XYZ file of N, CA and C in Angstrom:
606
model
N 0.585 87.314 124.881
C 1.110 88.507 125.536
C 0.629 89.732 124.774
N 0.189 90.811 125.249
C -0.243 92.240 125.047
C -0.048 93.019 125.874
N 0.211 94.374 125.463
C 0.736 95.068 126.397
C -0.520 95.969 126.213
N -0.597 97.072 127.235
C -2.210 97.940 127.332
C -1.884 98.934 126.368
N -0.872 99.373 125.559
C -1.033 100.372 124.616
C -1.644 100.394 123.341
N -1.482 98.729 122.989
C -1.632 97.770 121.643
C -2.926 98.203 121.118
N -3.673 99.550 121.326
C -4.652 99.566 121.045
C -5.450 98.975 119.464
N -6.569 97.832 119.743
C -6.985 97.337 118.458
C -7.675 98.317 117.458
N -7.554 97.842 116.456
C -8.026 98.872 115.416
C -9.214 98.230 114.537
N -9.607 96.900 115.059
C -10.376 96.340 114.231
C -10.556 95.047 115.156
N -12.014 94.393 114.932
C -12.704 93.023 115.785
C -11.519 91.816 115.858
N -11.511 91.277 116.741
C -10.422 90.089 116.845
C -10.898 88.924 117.094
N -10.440 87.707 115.986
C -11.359 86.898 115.810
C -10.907 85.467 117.121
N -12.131 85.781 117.741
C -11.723 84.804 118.784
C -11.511 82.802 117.960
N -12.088 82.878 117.133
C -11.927 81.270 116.156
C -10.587 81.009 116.528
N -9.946 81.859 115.699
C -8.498 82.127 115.253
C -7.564 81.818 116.447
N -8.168 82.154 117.471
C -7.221 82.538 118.620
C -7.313 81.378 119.915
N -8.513 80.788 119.626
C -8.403 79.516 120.191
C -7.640 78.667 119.808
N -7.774 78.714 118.193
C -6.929 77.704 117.359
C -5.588 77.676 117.884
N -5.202 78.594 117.848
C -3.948 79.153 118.430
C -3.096 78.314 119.475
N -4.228 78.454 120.606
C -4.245 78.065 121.527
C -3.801 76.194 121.455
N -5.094 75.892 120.828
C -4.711 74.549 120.772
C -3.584 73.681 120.243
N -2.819 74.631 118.796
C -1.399 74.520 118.270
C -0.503 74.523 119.906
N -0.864 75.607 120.659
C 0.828 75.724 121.846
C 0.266 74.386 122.097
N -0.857 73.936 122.680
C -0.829 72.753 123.730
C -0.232 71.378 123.003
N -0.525 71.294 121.942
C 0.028 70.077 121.005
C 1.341 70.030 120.831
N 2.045 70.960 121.384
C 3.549 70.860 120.524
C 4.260 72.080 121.703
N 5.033 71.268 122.453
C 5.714 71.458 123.532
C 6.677 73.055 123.002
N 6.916 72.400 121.832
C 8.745 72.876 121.231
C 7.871 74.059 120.467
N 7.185 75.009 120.499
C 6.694 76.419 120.319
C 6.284 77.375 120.948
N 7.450 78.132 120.696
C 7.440 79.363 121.544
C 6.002 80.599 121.634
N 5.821 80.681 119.995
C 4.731 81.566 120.318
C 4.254 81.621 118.767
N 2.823 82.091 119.309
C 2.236 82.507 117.577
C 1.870 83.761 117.634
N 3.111 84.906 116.760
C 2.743 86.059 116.448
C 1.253 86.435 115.673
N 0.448 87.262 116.120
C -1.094 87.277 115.637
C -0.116 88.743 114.346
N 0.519 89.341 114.332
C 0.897 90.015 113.377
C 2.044 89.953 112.175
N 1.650 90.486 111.133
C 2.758 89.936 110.312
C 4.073 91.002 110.759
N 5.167 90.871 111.017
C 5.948 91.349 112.019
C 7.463 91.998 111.190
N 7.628 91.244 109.608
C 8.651 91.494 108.926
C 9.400 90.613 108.915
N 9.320 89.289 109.527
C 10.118 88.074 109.967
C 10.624 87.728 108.603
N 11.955 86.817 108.244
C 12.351 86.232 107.364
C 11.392 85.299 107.381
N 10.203 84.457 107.160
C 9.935 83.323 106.622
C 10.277 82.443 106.010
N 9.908 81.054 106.602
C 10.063 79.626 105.800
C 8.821 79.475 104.847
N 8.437 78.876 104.142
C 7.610 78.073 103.462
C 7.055 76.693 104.409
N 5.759 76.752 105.252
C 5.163 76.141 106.098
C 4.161 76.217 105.952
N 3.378 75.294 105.788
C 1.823 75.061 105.443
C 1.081 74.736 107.234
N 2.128 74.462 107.912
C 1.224 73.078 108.882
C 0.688 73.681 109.596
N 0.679 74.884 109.982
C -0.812 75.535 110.454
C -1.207 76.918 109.197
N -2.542 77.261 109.624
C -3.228 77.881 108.328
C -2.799 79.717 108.544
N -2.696 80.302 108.172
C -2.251 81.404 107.737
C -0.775 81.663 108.419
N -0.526 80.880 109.332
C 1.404 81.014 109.878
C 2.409 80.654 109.031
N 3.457 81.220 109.328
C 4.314 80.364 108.646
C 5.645 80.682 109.707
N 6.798 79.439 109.386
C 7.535 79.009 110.618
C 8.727 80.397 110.229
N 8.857 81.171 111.367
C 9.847 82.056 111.264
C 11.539 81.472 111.244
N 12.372 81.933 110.609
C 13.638 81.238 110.549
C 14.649 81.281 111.316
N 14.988 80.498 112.221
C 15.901 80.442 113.167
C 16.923 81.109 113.212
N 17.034 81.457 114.427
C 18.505 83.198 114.555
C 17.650 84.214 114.026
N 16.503 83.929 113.491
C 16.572 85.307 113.002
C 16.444 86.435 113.955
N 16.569 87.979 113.866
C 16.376 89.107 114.447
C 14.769 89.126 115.371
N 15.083 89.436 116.601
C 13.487 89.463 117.184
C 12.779 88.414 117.173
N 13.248 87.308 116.942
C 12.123 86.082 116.907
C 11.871 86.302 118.382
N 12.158 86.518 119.554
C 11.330 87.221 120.324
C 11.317 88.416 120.845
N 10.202 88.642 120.621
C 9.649 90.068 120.859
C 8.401 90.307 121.663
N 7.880 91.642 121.683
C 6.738 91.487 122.509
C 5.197 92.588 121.287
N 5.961 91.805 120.536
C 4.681 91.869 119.073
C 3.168 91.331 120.135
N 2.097 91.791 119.567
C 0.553 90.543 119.914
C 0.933 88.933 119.544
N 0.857 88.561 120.586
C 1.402 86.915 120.344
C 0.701 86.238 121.461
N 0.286 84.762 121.131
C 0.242 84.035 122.163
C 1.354 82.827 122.378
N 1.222 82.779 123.541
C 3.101 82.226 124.109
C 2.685 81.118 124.506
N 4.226 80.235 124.708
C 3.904 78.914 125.745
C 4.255 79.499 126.668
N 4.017 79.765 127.753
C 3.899 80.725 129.282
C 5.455 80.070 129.824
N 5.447 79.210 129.907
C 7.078 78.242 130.467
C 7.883 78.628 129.726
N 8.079 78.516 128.683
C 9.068 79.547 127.419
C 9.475 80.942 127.187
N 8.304 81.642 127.501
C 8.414 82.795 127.522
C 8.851 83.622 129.023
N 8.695 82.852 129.923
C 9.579 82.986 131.499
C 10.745 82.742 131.362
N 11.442 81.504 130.520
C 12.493 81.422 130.289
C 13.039 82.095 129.590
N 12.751 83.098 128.844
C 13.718 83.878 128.032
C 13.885 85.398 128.376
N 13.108 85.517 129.730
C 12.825 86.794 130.389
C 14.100 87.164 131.668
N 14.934 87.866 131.916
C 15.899 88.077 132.863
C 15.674 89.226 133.629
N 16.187 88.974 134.834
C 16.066 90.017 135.844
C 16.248 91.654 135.788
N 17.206 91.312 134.770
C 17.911 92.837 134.572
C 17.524 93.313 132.733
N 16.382 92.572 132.500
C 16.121 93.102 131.399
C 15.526 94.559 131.174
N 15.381 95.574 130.143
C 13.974 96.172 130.017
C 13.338 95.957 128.324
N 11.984 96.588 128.293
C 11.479 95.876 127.017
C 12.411 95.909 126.049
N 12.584 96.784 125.966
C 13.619 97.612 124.579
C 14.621 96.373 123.991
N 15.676 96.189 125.105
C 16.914 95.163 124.998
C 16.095 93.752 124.873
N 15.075 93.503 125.970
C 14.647 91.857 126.142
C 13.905 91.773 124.246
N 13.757 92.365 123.383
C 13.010 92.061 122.650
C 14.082 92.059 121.363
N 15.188 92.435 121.852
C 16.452 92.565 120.455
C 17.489 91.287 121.008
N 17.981 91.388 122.472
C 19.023 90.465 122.535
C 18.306 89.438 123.647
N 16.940 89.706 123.793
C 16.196 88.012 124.498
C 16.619 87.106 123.945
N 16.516 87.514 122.129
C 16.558 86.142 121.245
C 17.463 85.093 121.283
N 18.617 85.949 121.994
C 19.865 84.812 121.950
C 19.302 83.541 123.060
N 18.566 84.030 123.802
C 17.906 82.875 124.402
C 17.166 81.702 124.168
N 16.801 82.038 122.557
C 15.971 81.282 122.072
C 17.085 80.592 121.197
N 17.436 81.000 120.674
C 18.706 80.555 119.691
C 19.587 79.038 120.242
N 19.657 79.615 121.519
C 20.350 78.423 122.236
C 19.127 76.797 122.577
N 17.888 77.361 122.195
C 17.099 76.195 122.048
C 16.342 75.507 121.034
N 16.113 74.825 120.703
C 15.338 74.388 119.683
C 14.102 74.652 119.634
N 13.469 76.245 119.648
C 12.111 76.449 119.496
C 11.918 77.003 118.860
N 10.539 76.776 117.909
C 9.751 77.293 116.964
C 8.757 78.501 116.713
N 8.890 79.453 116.080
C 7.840 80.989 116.365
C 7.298 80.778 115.295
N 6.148 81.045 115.346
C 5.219 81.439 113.747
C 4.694 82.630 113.416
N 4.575 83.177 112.745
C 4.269 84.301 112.601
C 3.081 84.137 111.444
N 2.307 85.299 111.223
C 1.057 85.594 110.124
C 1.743 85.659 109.240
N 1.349 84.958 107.957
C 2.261 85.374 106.940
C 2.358 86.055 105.950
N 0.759 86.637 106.178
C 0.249 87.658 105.176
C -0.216 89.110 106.058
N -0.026 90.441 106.119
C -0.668 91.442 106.762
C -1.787 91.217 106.613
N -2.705 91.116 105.440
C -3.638 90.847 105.053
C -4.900 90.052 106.315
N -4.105 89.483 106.843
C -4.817 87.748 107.598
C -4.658 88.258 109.251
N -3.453 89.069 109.727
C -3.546 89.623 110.884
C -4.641 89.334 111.794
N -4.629 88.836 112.816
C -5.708 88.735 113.809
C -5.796 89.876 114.509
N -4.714 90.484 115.071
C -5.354 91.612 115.918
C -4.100 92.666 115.226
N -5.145 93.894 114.919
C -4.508 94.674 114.206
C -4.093 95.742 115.073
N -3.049 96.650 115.149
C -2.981 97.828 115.907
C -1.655 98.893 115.028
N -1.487 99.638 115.624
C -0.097 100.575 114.869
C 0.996 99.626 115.179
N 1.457 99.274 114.505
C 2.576 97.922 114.667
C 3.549 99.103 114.146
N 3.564 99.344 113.347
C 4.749 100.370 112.642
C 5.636 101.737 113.741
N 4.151 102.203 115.062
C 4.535 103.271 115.510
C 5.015 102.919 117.796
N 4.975 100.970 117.410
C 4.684 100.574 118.576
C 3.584 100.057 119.230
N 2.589 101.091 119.057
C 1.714 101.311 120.147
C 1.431 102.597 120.533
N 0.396 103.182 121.747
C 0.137 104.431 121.577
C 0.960 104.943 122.273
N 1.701 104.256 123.321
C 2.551 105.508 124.228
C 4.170 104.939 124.027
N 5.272 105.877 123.808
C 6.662 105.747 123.667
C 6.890 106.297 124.383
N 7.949 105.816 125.562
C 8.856 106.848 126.412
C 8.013 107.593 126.938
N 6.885 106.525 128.217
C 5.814 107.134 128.682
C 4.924 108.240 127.905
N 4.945 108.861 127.143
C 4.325 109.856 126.395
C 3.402 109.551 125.304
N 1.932 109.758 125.090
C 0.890 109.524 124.022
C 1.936 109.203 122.849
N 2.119 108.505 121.488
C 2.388 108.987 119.999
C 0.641 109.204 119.876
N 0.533 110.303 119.165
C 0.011 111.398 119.073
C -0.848 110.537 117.611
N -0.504 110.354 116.862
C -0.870 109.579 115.417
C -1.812 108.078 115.642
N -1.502 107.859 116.774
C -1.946 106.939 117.268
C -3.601 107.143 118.425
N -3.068 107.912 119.415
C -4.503 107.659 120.447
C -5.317 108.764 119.891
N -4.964 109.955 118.860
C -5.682 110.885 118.687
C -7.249 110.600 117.497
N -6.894 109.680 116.631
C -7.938 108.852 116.299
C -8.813 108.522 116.809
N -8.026 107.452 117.557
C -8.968 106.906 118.574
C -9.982 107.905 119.872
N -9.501 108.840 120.256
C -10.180 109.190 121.515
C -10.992 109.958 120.008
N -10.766 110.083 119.166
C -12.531 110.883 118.641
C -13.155 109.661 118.232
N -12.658 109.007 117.573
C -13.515 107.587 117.311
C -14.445 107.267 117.924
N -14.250 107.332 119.673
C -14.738 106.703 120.514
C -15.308 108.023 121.637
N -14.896 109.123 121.655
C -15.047 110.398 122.005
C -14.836 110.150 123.489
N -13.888 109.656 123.644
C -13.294 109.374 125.089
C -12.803 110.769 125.509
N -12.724 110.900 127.019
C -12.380 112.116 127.519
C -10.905 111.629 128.267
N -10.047 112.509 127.668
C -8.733 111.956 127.988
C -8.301 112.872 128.439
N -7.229 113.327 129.544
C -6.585 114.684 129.238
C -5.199 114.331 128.896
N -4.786 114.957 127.394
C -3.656 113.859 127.149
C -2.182 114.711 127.670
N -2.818 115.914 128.224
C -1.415 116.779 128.462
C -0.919 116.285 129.515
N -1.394 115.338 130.673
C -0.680 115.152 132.161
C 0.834 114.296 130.991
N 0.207 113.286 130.560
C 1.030 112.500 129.733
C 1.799 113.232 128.872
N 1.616 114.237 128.132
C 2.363 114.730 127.053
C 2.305 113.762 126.085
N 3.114 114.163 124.307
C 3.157 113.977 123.249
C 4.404 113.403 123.007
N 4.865 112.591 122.350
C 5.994 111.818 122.428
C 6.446 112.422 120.605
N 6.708 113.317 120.280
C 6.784 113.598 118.717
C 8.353 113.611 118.248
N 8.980 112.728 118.797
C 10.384 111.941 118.691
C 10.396 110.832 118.658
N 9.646 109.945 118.219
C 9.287 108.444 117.889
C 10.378 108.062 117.130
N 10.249 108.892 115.522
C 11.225 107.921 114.252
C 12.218 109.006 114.275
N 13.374 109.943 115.476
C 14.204 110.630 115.012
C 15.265 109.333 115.206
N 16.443 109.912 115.100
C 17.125 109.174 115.076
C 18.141 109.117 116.634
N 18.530 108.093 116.885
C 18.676 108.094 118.429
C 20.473 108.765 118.275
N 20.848 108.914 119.601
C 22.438 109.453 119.519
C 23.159 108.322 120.016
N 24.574 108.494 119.441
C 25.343 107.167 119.624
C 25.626 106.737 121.322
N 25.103 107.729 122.513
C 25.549 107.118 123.489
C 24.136 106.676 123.899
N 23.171 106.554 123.008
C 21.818 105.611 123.213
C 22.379 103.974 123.300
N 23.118 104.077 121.771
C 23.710 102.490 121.503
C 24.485 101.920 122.337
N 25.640 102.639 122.826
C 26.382 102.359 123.376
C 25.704 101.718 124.998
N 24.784 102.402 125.961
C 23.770 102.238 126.571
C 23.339 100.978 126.261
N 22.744 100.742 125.345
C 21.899 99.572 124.885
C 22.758 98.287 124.290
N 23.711 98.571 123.711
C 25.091 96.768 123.665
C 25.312 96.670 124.977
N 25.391 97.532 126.257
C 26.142 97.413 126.939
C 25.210 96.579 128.015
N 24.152 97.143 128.416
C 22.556 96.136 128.330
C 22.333 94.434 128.021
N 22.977 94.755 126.207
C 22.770 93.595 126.134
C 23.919 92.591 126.314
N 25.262 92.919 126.853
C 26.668 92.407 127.401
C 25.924 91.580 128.487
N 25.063 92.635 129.854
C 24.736 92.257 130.863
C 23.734 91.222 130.747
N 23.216 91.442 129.431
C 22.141 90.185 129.725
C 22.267 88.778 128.655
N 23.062 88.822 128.045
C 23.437 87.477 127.227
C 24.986 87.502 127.148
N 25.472 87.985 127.490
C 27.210 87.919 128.084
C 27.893 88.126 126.252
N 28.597 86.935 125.896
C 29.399 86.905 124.617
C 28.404 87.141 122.887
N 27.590 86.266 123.381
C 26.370 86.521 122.613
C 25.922 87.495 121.727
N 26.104 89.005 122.646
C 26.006 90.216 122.188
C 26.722 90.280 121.027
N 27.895 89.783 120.285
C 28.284 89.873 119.415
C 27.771 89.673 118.159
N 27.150 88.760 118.148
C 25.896 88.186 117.172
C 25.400 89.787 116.443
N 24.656 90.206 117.595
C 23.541 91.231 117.106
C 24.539 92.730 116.344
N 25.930 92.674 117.531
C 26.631 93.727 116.966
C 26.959 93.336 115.646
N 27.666 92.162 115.061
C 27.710 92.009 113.774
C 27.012 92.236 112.744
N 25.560 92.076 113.300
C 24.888 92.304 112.490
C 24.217 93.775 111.975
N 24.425 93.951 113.370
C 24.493 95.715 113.247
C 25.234 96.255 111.850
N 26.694 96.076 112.529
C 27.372 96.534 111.691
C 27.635 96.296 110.195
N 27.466 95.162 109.734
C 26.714 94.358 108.382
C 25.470 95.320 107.574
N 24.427 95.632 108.312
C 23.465 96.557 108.009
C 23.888 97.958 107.497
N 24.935 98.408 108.705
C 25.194 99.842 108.400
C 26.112 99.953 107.415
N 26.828 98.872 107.125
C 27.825 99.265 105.783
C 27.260 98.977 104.531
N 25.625 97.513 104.527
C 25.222 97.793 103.891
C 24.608 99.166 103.013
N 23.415 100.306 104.525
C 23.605 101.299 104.321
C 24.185 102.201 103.401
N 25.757 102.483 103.830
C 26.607 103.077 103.595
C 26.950 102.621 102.188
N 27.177 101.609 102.095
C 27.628 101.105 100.642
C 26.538 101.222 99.297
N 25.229 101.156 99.653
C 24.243 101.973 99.331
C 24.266 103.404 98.793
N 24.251 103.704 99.845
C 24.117 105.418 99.821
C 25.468 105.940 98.718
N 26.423 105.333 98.977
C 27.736 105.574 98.251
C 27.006 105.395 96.791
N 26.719 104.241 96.343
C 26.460 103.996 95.103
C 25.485 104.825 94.069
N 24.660 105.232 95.040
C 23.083 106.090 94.438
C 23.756 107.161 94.393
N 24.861 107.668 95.102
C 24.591 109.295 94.781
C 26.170 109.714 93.919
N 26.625 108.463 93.368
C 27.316 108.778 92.317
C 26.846 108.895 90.550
């Protein structure tokens, strides 16, 4: 799976990506092989060569990172009333409820297909990120006009609480009780945060 913003930043090694390929067909019970290193908790897994087995429950084990999927798996964890945003934070509970396996790169270093992983991709909230395609169209001296689109230069602010509220409520509709999971963990994070911040600035 790729989406058209993912713009590459460097050659993508087709070897690699066959290989890939031939891992889904051998082994029913795998969901997907992330081509990027993604931030995943990791296991210690040798059994394919630069992956390693991401750890169950964890956050985002699906997502819509550069990955190649088992196509039947990845339909199944997709819902009617999803959009990307939610399907890629509370999809996972879908996976959770099955016994399947994600791998991820386990080094940045080894990445097969490289792109702004950090900023998304080039367009947020329909709009260019600016850090992203403006490189590129001189790189390549493409003629773009990027104003029909506009500049998206609210990427990393910080969202307002009736964003969240919006978005649990999303994910109520699309994994029902479930949602609790992710809120816990939410909230786990932010007191980490907080309990943080408390400590440093005494």
């Amino acid at each position: 799976m790729l989406f058209d913003d993912y713009i590459v930043e460097e050659p993508v090694n087709g070897i690699k990506i066959e290989q890939c390929k031939a891992w889904l067909k051998s082994d029913d019970t795998i969901g997907a092989f992330y081509l990027v290193q993604g931030g995943f908790n990791l296991t210690l897994d040798t059994q394919y060569q630069l992956f390693s087995l991401v750890r169950p429950r964890s956050d985002y084990i699906v997502n819509s990172a550069p990955a190649l999927w088992n196509k039947h798996l990845l339909e199944s964890f997709v819902g009617k009333i999803d959009t990307p945003w939610a399907w890629e934070y509370f999809g996972s509970a879908r996976a959770y409820r099955q016994n399947i396996k994600f791998y991820s790169i386990k080094d940045k270093h080894y990445e097969i297909y490289k792109y702004q992983y950090e900023r998304g991709g080039a367009i947020h909230q329909g709009k260019w990120v600016k850090a992203v395609i403006a490189p590129v169209i001189e790189r390549y001296s493409l003629q773009i006009d990027c104003s029909k689109r506009g500049f998206d230069e609210e990427i990393l602010k910080k969202r307002k609480p009736s964003w969240y509220f919006q978005f649990y409520l999303t994910g109520w509709r699309m994994v029902k009780w479930d949602v609790f999971v992710f809120i816990n963990r939410a909230l786990f994070r932010l007191a980490k945060r907080m309990l943080r911040k408390l400590f440093l600035t005494k």
